[in-house]
Short mmCIF file of C-alpha atoms and ligand atoms in Angstrom, two decimals:
data_model
loop_
_atom_site.label_atom_id
_atom_site.label_comp_id
_atom_site.label_asym_id
_atom_site.label_seq_id
_atom_site.Cartn_x
_atom_site.Cartn_y
_atom_site.Cartn_z
CA MET A 326 -19.36 13.67 4.09
CA ILE A 327 -16.20 14.49 2.25
CA ASP A 328 -16.49 16.40 -0.98
CA ILE A 329 -13.32 16.70 -3.02
CA SER A 330 -13.46 19.09 -5.94
CA LEU A 331 -10.88 18.51 -8.58
CA GLN A 332 -10.23 21.44 -10.80
CA GLN A 333 -7.85 21.87 -13.63
CA ASP A 334 -4.75 22.49 -11.61
CA GLN A 335 -5.84 22.21 -8.03
CA TYR A 336 -8.27 20.43 -5.82
CA GLU A 337 -10.17 21.44 -2.78
CA VAL A 338 -11.78 19.63 0.05
CA VAL A 339 -15.03 21.32 0.90
CA PRO A 340 -16.33 20.59 4.35
CA ASN A 341 -20.00 19.81 4.26
CA LEU A 342 -22.37 20.57 7.14
CA MET A 343 -22.64 16.81 7.65
CA GLN A 344 -18.92 16.35 7.40
CA HIS A 345 -16.77 13.98 9.32
CA THR A 346 -14.66 15.89 11.81
CA LEU A 347 -11.51 14.60 10.11
CA VAL A 348 -12.03 16.62 6.98
CA GLU A 349 -9.76 19.58 6.54
CA VAL A 350 -9.94 22.38 4.10
CA LEU A 351 -6.87 22.05 1.94
CA LYS A 352 -7.73 24.35 -0.88
CA SER A 353 -5.79 27.40 0.20
CA ARG A 354 -2.79 25.39 1.31
CA VAL A 355 -2.70 23.46 -1.91
CA LYS A 356 -2.94 26.63 -3.93
CA THR A 357 -0.16 28.28 -1.97
CA GLN A 358 2.06 25.27 -2.24
CA MET A 359 1.51 25.06 -5.96
CA GLU A 360 2.10 28.73 -6.45
CA MET A 361 5.32 28.45 -4.50
CA ASN A 362 6.46 25.50 -6.54
CA GLY A 363 5.20 26.88 -9.83
CA THR A 364 3.67 23.42 -10.18
CA ALA A 365 2.43 22.57 -13.60
CA LYS A 366 -1.13 21.42 -14.14
CA ILE A 367 -2.10 18.22 -12.44
CA ASN A 368 -3.87 15.79 -14.68
CA VAL A 369 -6.88 14.89 -12.67
CA PRO A 370 -8.57 11.69 -13.76
CA GLU A 371 -12.30 11.23 -13.62
CA VAL A 372 -13.64 9.49 -10.52
CA HIS A 373 -16.84 7.57 -11.18
CA THR A 374 -19.46 6.49 -8.69
CA ARG A 375 -20.11 3.01 -10.06
CA SER A 376 -19.46 -0.40 -8.56
CA VAL A 377 -16.13 -2.04 -9.39
CA SER A 378 -18.01 -4.59 -11.51
CA ASP A 379 -19.75 -1.86 -13.51
CA MET A 380 -16.44 -0.12 -14.08
CA LEU A 381 -14.84 -3.28 -15.42
CA GLU A 382 -17.81 -4.07 -17.62
CA ALA A 383 -18.06 -0.55 -19.04
CA ARG A 384 -14.39 -0.58 -20.00
CA LEU A 385 -14.62 -3.96 -21.69
CA ALA A 386 -17.87 -3.02 -23.44
CA ALA A 387 -16.18 0.06 -24.90
CA PHE A 388 -13.28 -1.99 -26.25
CA ASP A 389 -13.45 -3.08 -29.87
CA PRO A 390 -11.11 -6.07 -30.31
CA GLU A 391 -10.87 -5.36 -34.04
CA SER A 392 -9.74 -1.78 -33.56
CA GLY A 393 -6.06 -2.47 -32.92
CA ASP A 394 -6.28 0.05 -30.10
CA ALA A 395 -3.37 -0.96 -27.84
CA GLU A 396 -4.37 1.46 -25.07
CA ALA A 397 -7.82 -0.07 -24.72
CA GLU A 398 -6.43 -3.58 -24.95
CA ASN A 399 -3.90 -3.13 -22.16
CA ALA A 400 -4.43 -4.44 -18.66
CA PHE A 401 -5.98 -1.88 -16.29
CA TYR A 402 -6.87 -1.37 -12.66
CA VAL A 403 -10.07 -0.20 -11.11
CA ALA A 404 -9.32 1.62 -7.86
CA ASP A 405 -12.17 2.04 -5.41
CA LEU A 406 -11.44 5.15 -3.36
CA GLY A 407 -14.56 4.47 -1.29
CA GLU A 408 -12.84 1.33 -0.01
CA VAL A 409 -9.83 3.39 1.11
CA TYR A 410 -12.22 5.72 2.92
CA ARG A 411 -14.00 2.79 4.58
CA GLN A 412 -10.66 1.53 5.85
CA HIS A 413 -9.92 4.95 7.26
CA LEU A 414 -13.23 5.05 9.13
CA ARG A 415 -12.62 1.54 10.42
CA TRP A 416 -9.23 2.58 11.74
CA LYS A 417 -10.65 5.65 13.43
CA THR A 418 -13.43 3.60 15.02
CA LEU A 419 -11.30 0.70 16.27
CA MET A 420 -8.03 2.47 17.12
CA PRO A 421 -8.99 6.10 17.75
CA ARG A 422 -5.87 6.83 19.78
CA ILE A 423 -3.38 5.76 17.11
CA GLU A 424 -2.82 8.25 14.27
CA PRO A 425 -2.32 6.60 10.86
CA PHE A 426 0.65 7.80 8.78
CA PHE A 427 0.11 6.07 5.43
CA ALA A 428 3.24 4.18 4.27
CA MET A 429 3.11 5.53 0.74
CA LYS A 430 5.74 3.10 -0.56
CA CYS A 431 2.93 0.57 -0.58
CA ASN A 432 1.02 2.43 -3.29
CA PRO A 433 1.68 6.13 -3.91
CA ASP A 434 -1.34 6.44 -6.18
CA PRO A 435 -2.03 10.17 -6.58
CA MET A 436 -5.75 9.90 -5.92
CA VAL A 437 -5.29 7.71 -2.85
CA MET A 438 -2.73 10.23 -1.61
CA ARG A 439 -5.11 13.14 -2.17
CA LEU A 440 -7.93 11.39 -0.39
CA LEU A 441 -5.78 10.51 2.61
CA ALA A 442 -4.27 14.00 2.72
CA SER A 443 -7.74 15.49 2.78
CA LEU A 444 -8.76 13.13 5.59
CA GLY A 445 -5.96 14.46 7.75
CA ALA A 446 -3.82 11.31 7.67
CA GLY A 447 -0.07 11.59 8.07
CA PHE A 448 2.51 10.01 5.75
CA ASP A 449 5.44 7.68 6.25
CA CYS A 450 8.04 8.61 3.63
CA ALA A 451 11.19 6.68 2.75
CA SER A 452 12.98 9.09 0.42
CA LYS A 453 13.30 12.67 -0.78
CA ASN A 454 10.89 12.09 -3.66
CA GLU A 455 8.24 10.71 -1.37
CA ILE A 456 8.60 13.67 1.00
CA GLN A 457 8.43 16.08 -1.92
CA SER A 458 5.26 14.56 -3.32
CA VAL A 459 3.52 14.76 0.05
CA LEU A 460 4.58 18.39 0.55
CA ASN A 461 3.29 19.15 -2.95
CA LEU A 462 -0.12 18.01 -1.79
CA GLY A 463 -0.13 20.79 0.74
CA VAL A 464 0.42 18.53 3.72
CA GLU A 465 2.25 20.18 6.63
CA PRO A 466 5.76 18.84 7.34
CA SER A 467 4.60 17.87 10.83
CA ARG A 468 2.37 15.22 9.25
CA ILE A 469 5.37 13.44 7.75
CA ILE A 470 7.70 10.93 9.36
CA TYR A 471 10.85 10.11 7.44
CA ALA A 472 10.80 6.47 8.47
CA ASN A 473 13.92 5.14 6.84
CA PRO A 474 16.63 4.42 9.41
CA CYS A 475 19.45 4.66 6.80
CA LYS A 476 19.23 7.85 4.79
CA GLN A 477 21.25 9.58 2.10
CA ASN A 478 22.98 12.81 3.30
CA SER A 479 21.27 15.03 0.75
CA PHE A 480 17.87 13.58 1.65
CA VAL A 481 18.43 14.44 5.31
CA LYS A 482 19.37 17.94 4.26
CA TYR A 483 16.24 18.16 2.13
CA ALA A 484 14.16 17.20 5.16
CA TYR A 485 15.94 19.92 7.14
CA MET A 486 15.33 22.58 4.47
CA ASN A 487 11.66 21.63 4.38
CA ASN A 488 11.12 21.46 8.10
CA VAL A 489 10.38 17.74 8.14
CA ARG A 490 11.62 16.93 11.60
CA MET A 491 10.49 13.45 12.59
CA MET A 492 12.82 10.70 11.40
CA THR A 493 13.88 7.25 12.52
CA PHE A 494 17.36 5.88 13.23
CA ASP A 495 18.79 2.60 14.49
CA ASN A 496 22.58 3.08 14.44
CA ALA A 497 25.23 5.48 15.74
CA GLU A 498 26.55 6.48 12.31
CA GLU A 499 23.12 7.79 11.42
CA LEU A 500 23.12 9.94 14.54
CA HIS A 501 26.36 11.62 13.43
CA LYS A 502 24.92 12.16 9.96
CA ILE A 503 21.77 13.71 11.39
CA LYS A 504 23.80 15.94 13.73
CA ARG A 505 25.60 17.27 10.67
CA PHE A 506 22.64 17.76 8.33
CA HIS A 507 19.58 18.11 10.55
CA PRO A 508 20.51 18.98 14.14
CA ASP A 509 16.90 19.96 14.95
CA ALA A 510 15.48 16.58 14.00
CA GLN A 511 13.02 14.84 16.29
CA LEU A 512 14.49 11.38 16.39
CA VAL A 513 12.65 8.14 16.80
CA LEU A 514 14.67 5.08 17.76
CA ARG A 515 13.60 2.08 15.70
CA ILE A 516 14.02 -1.03 17.81
CA LEU A 517 14.20 -4.62 16.67
CA THR A 518 11.17 -6.76 17.42
CA ASP A 519 10.28 -10.36 16.74
CA ASP A 520 9.25 -10.46 13.07
CA SER A 521 9.14 -14.25 12.78
CA LYS A 522 5.33 -14.06 12.44
CA SER A 523 5.52 -12.00 9.25
CA LEU A 524 5.95 -12.71 5.56
CA CYS A 525 8.39 -9.84 4.97
CA LYS A 526 10.95 -9.86 7.76
CA LEU A 527 12.15 -6.28 7.96
CA GLY A 528 14.27 -7.03 11.04
CA LEU A 529 16.89 -8.56 8.77
CA LYS A 530 17.72 -5.04 7.67
CA PHE A 531 16.52 -2.57 10.31
CA GLY A 532 15.96 -2.19 14.00
CA ALA A 533 18.34 -1.72 16.93
CA PRO A 534 18.68 -4.82 19.12
CA LEU A 535 17.74 -3.95 22.70
CA ASP A 536 21.31 -4.50 23.91
CA THR A 537 22.49 -1.62 21.67
CA VAL A 538 19.88 0.85 22.89
CA ALA A 539 21.92 2.13 25.83
CA SER A 540 24.91 3.10 23.73
CA LEU A 541 22.71 4.70 21.06
CA LEU A 542 20.95 6.82 23.65
CA ALA A 543 24.31 7.77 25.18
CA THR A 544 25.59 8.86 21.76
CA ALA A 545 22.43 10.90 21.11
CA GLN A 546 22.84 12.56 24.51
CA GLN A 547 26.51 13.42 23.82
CA LEU A 548 25.55 14.88 20.44
CA ASP A 549 22.76 16.88 22.07
CA LEU A 550 20.17 15.40 19.73
CA ASP A 551 16.48 15.28 20.51
CA VAL A 552 15.23 11.69 20.69
CA ILE A 553 11.47 11.83 21.20
CA GLY A 554 10.50 8.17 21.25
CA VAL A 555 10.50 4.69 19.82
CA SER A 556 9.31 2.97 16.66
CA PHE A 557 9.13 -0.65 15.55
CA HIS A 558 7.80 -2.72 12.68
CA VAL A 559 6.55 -6.23 13.36
CA GLY A 560 7.16 -7.08 9.71
CA SER A 561 4.96 -6.64 6.67
CA GLY A 562 2.27 -9.25 6.13
CA CYS A 563 2.17 -10.08 9.84
CA PHE A 564 0.05 -13.15 10.62
CA ASP A 565 0.02 -13.07 14.42
CA ALA A 566 -1.77 -10.22 16.19
CA ASN A 567 0.17 -10.92 19.41
CA ALA A 568 3.36 -9.66 17.73
CA PHE A 569 2.02 -6.11 18.10
CA GLY A 570 1.40 -6.48 21.84
CA GLU A 571 4.85 -7.98 22.42
CA ALA A 572 6.53 -5.18 20.49
CA VAL A 573 4.74 -2.54 22.56
CA ILE A 574 6.06 -4.18 25.74
CA ARG A 575 9.61 -3.92 24.35
CA ALA A 576 9.02 -0.28 23.47
CA ARG A 577 7.92 0.39 27.05
CA ARG A 578 11.26 -0.96 28.31
CA VAL A 579 13.13 1.45 26.05
CA PHE A 580 10.97 4.35 27.25
CA ASP A 581 12.03 3.53 30.81
CA GLN A 582 15.68 3.11 29.86
CA ALA A 583 15.70 6.49 28.10
CA LYS A 584 15.17 8.34 31.37
CA ASP A 585 18.70 7.33 32.43
CA TYR A 586 20.02 9.37 29.52
CA GLY A 587 17.92 12.44 30.21
CA PHE A 588 15.21 11.73 27.64
CA ASP A 589 11.52 11.99 28.45
CA PHE A 590 9.91 10.10 25.56
CA LYS A 591 6.44 11.18 24.47
CA PHE A 592 6.18 9.44 21.10
CA LEU A 593 5.49 5.86 20.06
CA ASP A 594 5.32 4.68 16.43
CA VAL A 595 3.87 1.17 16.14
CA GLY A 596 4.87 0.80 12.48
CA GLY A 597 3.04 -1.15 9.78
CA GLY A 598 2.07 -4.77 9.24
CA PHE A 599 -1.71 -4.32 9.61
CA PRO A 600 -3.77 -6.73 7.50
CA SER A 601 -5.73 -5.59 4.49
CA ALA A 602 -9.56 -5.71 4.56
CA HIS A 603 -9.78 -8.93 2.55
CA VAL A 604 -7.97 -10.83 5.32
CA THR A 605 -10.88 -12.19 7.32
CA GLU A 606 -9.33 -15.31 8.84
CA GLY A 607 -6.29 -15.66 11.10
CA ILE A 608 -5.01 -12.18 11.74
CA THR A 609 -7.75 -9.61 11.28
CA PHE A 610 -7.62 -5.89 11.86
CA GLU A 611 -10.18 -6.29 14.65
CA LYS A 612 -7.86 -8.65 16.53
CA VAL A 613 -4.84 -6.39 16.04
CA ALA A 614 -6.80 -3.35 17.18
CA ARG A 615 -7.98 -5.13 20.31
CA ILE A 616 -4.52 -6.31 21.34
CA LEU A 617 -2.57 -3.25 20.26
CA GLY A 618 -5.09 -0.72 21.53
CA SER A 619 -5.33 -2.25 24.99
CA THR A 620 -1.57 -2.82 25.38
CA VAL A 621 -0.83 0.77 24.39
CA ASP A 622 -3.46 2.11 26.79
CA THR A 623 -2.18 -0.06 29.63
CA LEU A 624 1.49 0.85 29.20
CA PHE A 625 1.39 4.45 27.98
CA GLY A 626 -0.40 7.41 29.50
CA PRO A 627 -2.34 9.95 27.43
CA GLU A 628 0.68 12.27 27.29
CA VAL A 629 2.29 9.86 24.81
CA ARG A 630 1.41 10.48 21.18
CA VAL A 631 0.98 7.22 19.27
CA ILE A 632 1.20 6.90 15.49
CA ALA A 633 1.33 3.93 13.07
CA GLU A 634 2.56 3.44 9.50
CA PRO A 635 -0.09 1.28 7.82
CA GLY A 636 0.47 0.52 4.14
CA ARG A 637 -1.38 -2.52 2.81
CA TYR A 638 -4.17 -1.96 5.34
CA TYR A 639 -5.41 1.06 3.38
CA VAL A 640 -5.07 -0.05 -0.21
CA GLY A 641 -4.80 -3.84 -0.45
CA SER A 642 -8.47 -4.48 -1.14
CA ALA A 643 -9.13 -1.26 -3.04
CA PHE A 644 -7.54 -2.20 -6.39
CA THR A 645 -8.75 -4.80 -8.89
CA LEU A 646 -6.65 -5.65 -11.94
CA ALA A 647 -8.13 -6.74 -15.28
CA THR A 648 -5.88 -8.47 -17.81
CA GLN A 649 -6.43 -9.86 -21.26
CA VAL A 650 -5.45 -13.37 -22.32
CA VAL A 651 -3.19 -12.42 -25.21
CA ALA A 652 -2.06 -15.92 -26.14
CA ARG A 653 -2.65 -19.56 -25.30
CA ARG A 654 -0.58 -22.69 -25.72
CA THR A 655 -2.06 -26.13 -25.52
CA ILE A 656 0.24 -28.72 -24.01
CA HIS A 657 0.24 -31.96 -25.98
CA ARG A 658 1.39 -34.97 -24.05
CA ASP A 659 2.38 -38.42 -25.09
CA SER A 660 -0.59 -40.26 -23.58
CA ASP A 661 1.41 -43.48 -23.21
CA THR A 662 3.92 -41.91 -20.86
CA VAL A 663 1.64 -39.77 -18.70
CA ALA A 664 -0.29 -41.39 -15.90
CA ILE A 665 -3.98 -40.57 -15.72
CA GLU A 666 -3.59 -38.85 -12.30
CA ASP A 667 -0.84 -36.66 -13.72
CA GLU A 668 -3.01 -35.74 -16.66
CA GLN A 669 -5.67 -34.39 -14.34
CA GLU A 670 -3.30 -32.42 -12.16
CA SER A 671 -0.76 -30.99 -14.55
CA PRO A 672 -1.56 -27.97 -16.69
CA SER A 673 -3.03 -28.66 -20.08
CA HIS A 674 -2.97 -25.03 -21.19
CA MET A 675 -0.66 -22.10 -20.75
CA TYR A 676 -2.29 -18.68 -20.81
CA TYR A 677 -0.27 -15.51 -21.41
CA ILE A 678 -1.73 -12.26 -20.05
CA ASN A 679 -0.71 -8.64 -20.51
CA ASP A 680 0.61 -7.83 -17.04
CA GLY A 681 3.13 -9.97 -15.21
CA MET A 682 5.87 -10.52 -12.67
CA TYR A 683 7.89 -7.55 -13.94
CA GLY A 684 4.76 -5.41 -13.71
CA SER A 685 1.95 -5.56 -11.17
CA PHE A 686 2.67 -9.14 -10.17
CA ASN A 687 6.08 -8.30 -8.73
CA CYS A 688 4.14 -8.74 -5.46
CA ILE A 689 4.48 -12.50 -5.96
CA MET A 690 8.24 -12.25 -5.68
CA PHE A 691 8.70 -9.31 -3.33
CA ASP A 692 5.60 -9.55 -1.18
CA HIS A 693 4.94 -13.32 -1.11
CA GLN A 694 1.48 -12.86 -2.59
CA VAL A 695 -0.62 -15.62 -4.10
CA CYS A 696 -2.63 -14.17 -6.97
CA GLU A 697 -5.75 -16.02 -8.05
CA PRO A 698 -6.98 -15.49 -11.62
CA LEU A 699 -10.75 -15.11 -11.94
CA VAL A 700 -12.68 -15.11 -15.18
CA LEU A 701 -13.95 -11.72 -16.29
CA LEU A 702 -14.91 -11.99 -19.95
CA ARG A 703 -15.31 -15.26 -21.75
CA ASP A 704 -16.51 -15.75 -25.27
CA GLY A 705 -17.86 -12.20 -25.26
CA GLU A 706 -19.84 -12.72 -22.08
CA TYR A 707 -19.15 -10.70 -18.95
CA VAL A 708 -18.90 -13.15 -16.04
CA TYR A 709 -17.58 -11.14 -13.07
CA GLY A 710 -17.99 -12.79 -9.65
CA ARG A 711 -16.81 -16.07 -8.17
CA ASP A 712 -20.25 -17.61 -8.36
CA HIS A 713 -21.41 -16.33 -11.71
CA PRO A 714 -24.04 -18.90 -12.89
CA ARG A 715 -22.43 -19.36 -16.28
CA LEU A 716 -19.12 -20.38 -14.71
CA ILE A 717 -20.48 -22.69 -12.05
CA GLN A 718 -21.57 -25.22 -14.69
CA GLU A 719 -18.36 -25.03 -16.67
CA PRO A 720 -15.80 -27.85 -16.42
CA ARG A 721 -12.43 -26.58 -15.20
CA GLY A 722 -8.96 -27.73 -16.01
CA VAL A 723 -5.55 -27.02 -14.57
CA ALA A 724 -3.71 -24.26 -16.40
CA SER A 725 -0.69 -22.06 -15.83
CA VAL A 726 -0.92 -18.29 -16.21
CA TRP A 727 2.09 -16.31 -17.42
CA GLY A 728 3.02 -12.65 -17.83
CA PRO A 729 3.89 -11.06 -21.17
CA THR A 730 7.72 -10.85 -21.02
CA CYS A 731 10.18 -13.26 -22.57
CA ASP A 732 11.46 -14.37 -19.18
CA SER A 733 10.33 -17.71 -17.77
CA ILE A 734 10.32 -16.33 -14.23
CA ASP A 735 7.23 -14.44 -15.35
CA LEU A 736 4.82 -17.01 -13.92
CA ILE A 737 1.71 -15.76 -12.15
CA ALA A 738 -0.09 -18.99 -11.27
CA ALA A 739 1.34 -22.47 -11.83
CA ASN A 740 -1.83 -24.44 -11.19
CA ALA A 741 -4.90 -22.33 -11.72
CA ARG A 742 -8.30 -24.00 -12.10
CA LEU A 743 -9.92 -22.31 -15.04
CA PRO A 744 -12.51 -23.09 -17.68
CA LEU A 745 -11.10 -23.22 -21.19
CA MET A 746 -10.15 -19.66 -22.14
CA GLU A 747 -9.54 -18.23 -25.59
CA THR A 748 -7.19 -15.50 -26.71
CA GLY A 749 -9.06 -12.23 -26.26
CA ASP A 750 -10.87 -13.35 -23.09
CA TRP A 751 -10.15 -11.47 -19.85
CA LEU A 752 -9.11 -12.47 -16.34
CA TYR A 753 -9.18 -10.34 -13.22
CA PHE A 754 -7.36 -10.34 -9.89
CA GLU A 755 -8.77 -8.92 -6.67
CA ASN A 756 -6.88 -7.29 -3.79
CA MET A 757 -4.08 -5.94 -5.95
CA GLY A 758 -3.57 -2.58 -4.21
CA ALA A 759 -0.49 -3.29 -2.09
CA TYR A 760 3.09 -3.52 -3.34
CA THR A 761 2.01 -4.03 -6.95
CA ILE A 762 1.99 -1.05 -9.29
CA THR A 763 4.46 0.84 -7.09
CA ALA A 764 7.33 -1.48 -8.00
CA ALA A 765 6.21 -2.34 -11.54
CA SER A 766 8.93 -2.01 -14.19
CA GLN A 767 8.69 -1.54 -17.93
CA PHE A 768 10.89 -4.54 -18.67
CA ASN A 769 10.52 -5.79 -22.27
CA GLY A 770 8.78 -2.54 -23.16
CA PHE A 771 5.52 -3.25 -21.38
CA ARG A 772 4.00 -0.27 -19.68
CA ARG A 773 2.46 -0.08 -16.25
CA SER A 774 -1.22 -0.82 -16.14
CA GLU A 775 -3.36 2.29 -16.08
CA VAL A 776 -5.71 3.03 -13.17
CA LEU A 777 -9.40 3.93 -13.51
CA TYR A 778 -11.10 5.39 -10.46
CA THR A 779 -14.41 4.98 -8.79
CA THR A 780 -15.81 5.54 -5.32
CA THR A 781 -18.34 3.17 -3.82
CA HIS A 782 -18.77 5.20 -0.66
CA GLN A 783 -21.48 7.80 -0.94
CA ASP A 784 -19.69 10.17 1.43
CA VAL A 785 -16.68 10.51 -0.83
CA ILE A 786 -17.52 12.71 -3.74
CA PHE A 787 -14.97 13.80 -6.30
CA HIS A 788 -15.93 16.19 -9.00
CA ILE A 789 -14.09 18.18 -11.60
C1 PLP B 1878 9.19 1.57 7.73
C2 PLP B 1878 7.96 0.95 7.19
N1 PLP B 1878 6.78 1.36 7.64
C3 PLP B 1878 5.62 0.85 7.18
C4 PLP B 1878 5.61 -0.12 6.20
C5 PLP B 1878 4.28 -0.62 5.70
O1 PLP B 1878 4.06 -1.94 6.03
P1 PLP B 1878 2.65 -2.58 5.74
O2 PLP B 1878 2.30 -2.35 4.33
O3 PLP B 1878 2.82 -4.01 6.06
O4 PLP B 1878 1.67 -1.93 6.67
C6 PLP B 1878 6.83 -0.61 5.70
C7 PLP B 1878 6.85 -1.66 4.68
O5 PLP B 1878 7.85 -2.14 4.24
C8 PLP B 1878 8.04 -0.05 6.20
O6 PLP B 1878 9.24 -0.45 5.74
#
């Protein structure tokens, strides 16, 4: 049981007699940290204990379309913190040896961060701001890895001043920079692995090819820097579980090579790329855990500490986005010129909703996501669920769904199968927790969609 009390300007994690062994008491640390920082009050949102469906319905029921209330009319998320907790338990059950360091770039939602901090997770940070926000939660610097191989000087210095020691590198210039600004760093050599089985190929930008490893280790030795181990990233949105096993084999080679340069590596970081909970075909977390867990155990003794940097794994399935249809255009065709088959397959309506490609749906462009609109409220009736009886009987047509900006790139779904929707109806999108809100802009003056919180796991209790 994890019981998180949220008070006006602090929160505490109270261990319960039945508690999970992972739970830590953060209260005093958080207080101290905030006193040190003179941190202003944290606005703590309410966390409900309803189902996601009930949350969506309650919000829509409270909305009066005649009121002109823009806040209530805006798109919004429901975040299920219980789902994040379930993912954590799943990780701990299936890969107990590998410590998760949440890649917060994926979704630095403050409540997700608090929950994971209280569960004892570590954090993968990419910048000064990310490090700062984790430290402000009261997390010890040793639970942070600065996992950006190319860092700004002042950010390295910030890490030094705040005793954040673990950081990755993949080039010689970075070693000289680190020698200058953080000579006590515990360095992790990020190696290049085969990312061809991933949607986001991070190897285009980062990772030392294996034929450069020798000279990097030689440079680190000359500079008297402490290299503690190896990291890799198989690529985000990986769709082949074997990629993890193959990368671990490469890492083993580098561990062996390091001995020639006087290094005795005791640290392996297996990166991110783990599938979210809604991925149940092809690559599943179970498959990855089986392959990765056994390869790590076969190739690395217990003296080697193993961490990972999961991002989408934790949050992908935990966020649902509700959007209103704010406008509709009917496409009129010249029936003489359009073949019957075309008529059935090309969109007859264009729906415009109040979040888009420049907001939450940037994941379509940056993260190769396919976002499926589902009907939430139609003609005043709440119809959540793919097999809602009212919708099953409805004829469906092909429609395109667009975001709210004036840019034509703002297309969310080109060929969605939807029943006829009216302005004022609502659509929702599941599995919107990863690489969505974190990179949302305010282009054209639209604001980021607000997040409402619930927990559907009885062991996670938040109260104010
Ligand atoms: C260094 C690093 N670690 C971890 C992640 C998280 O990846 P994922 O969300 O696929 O787990 C990323 C994503 O870009 C990354 O760049």
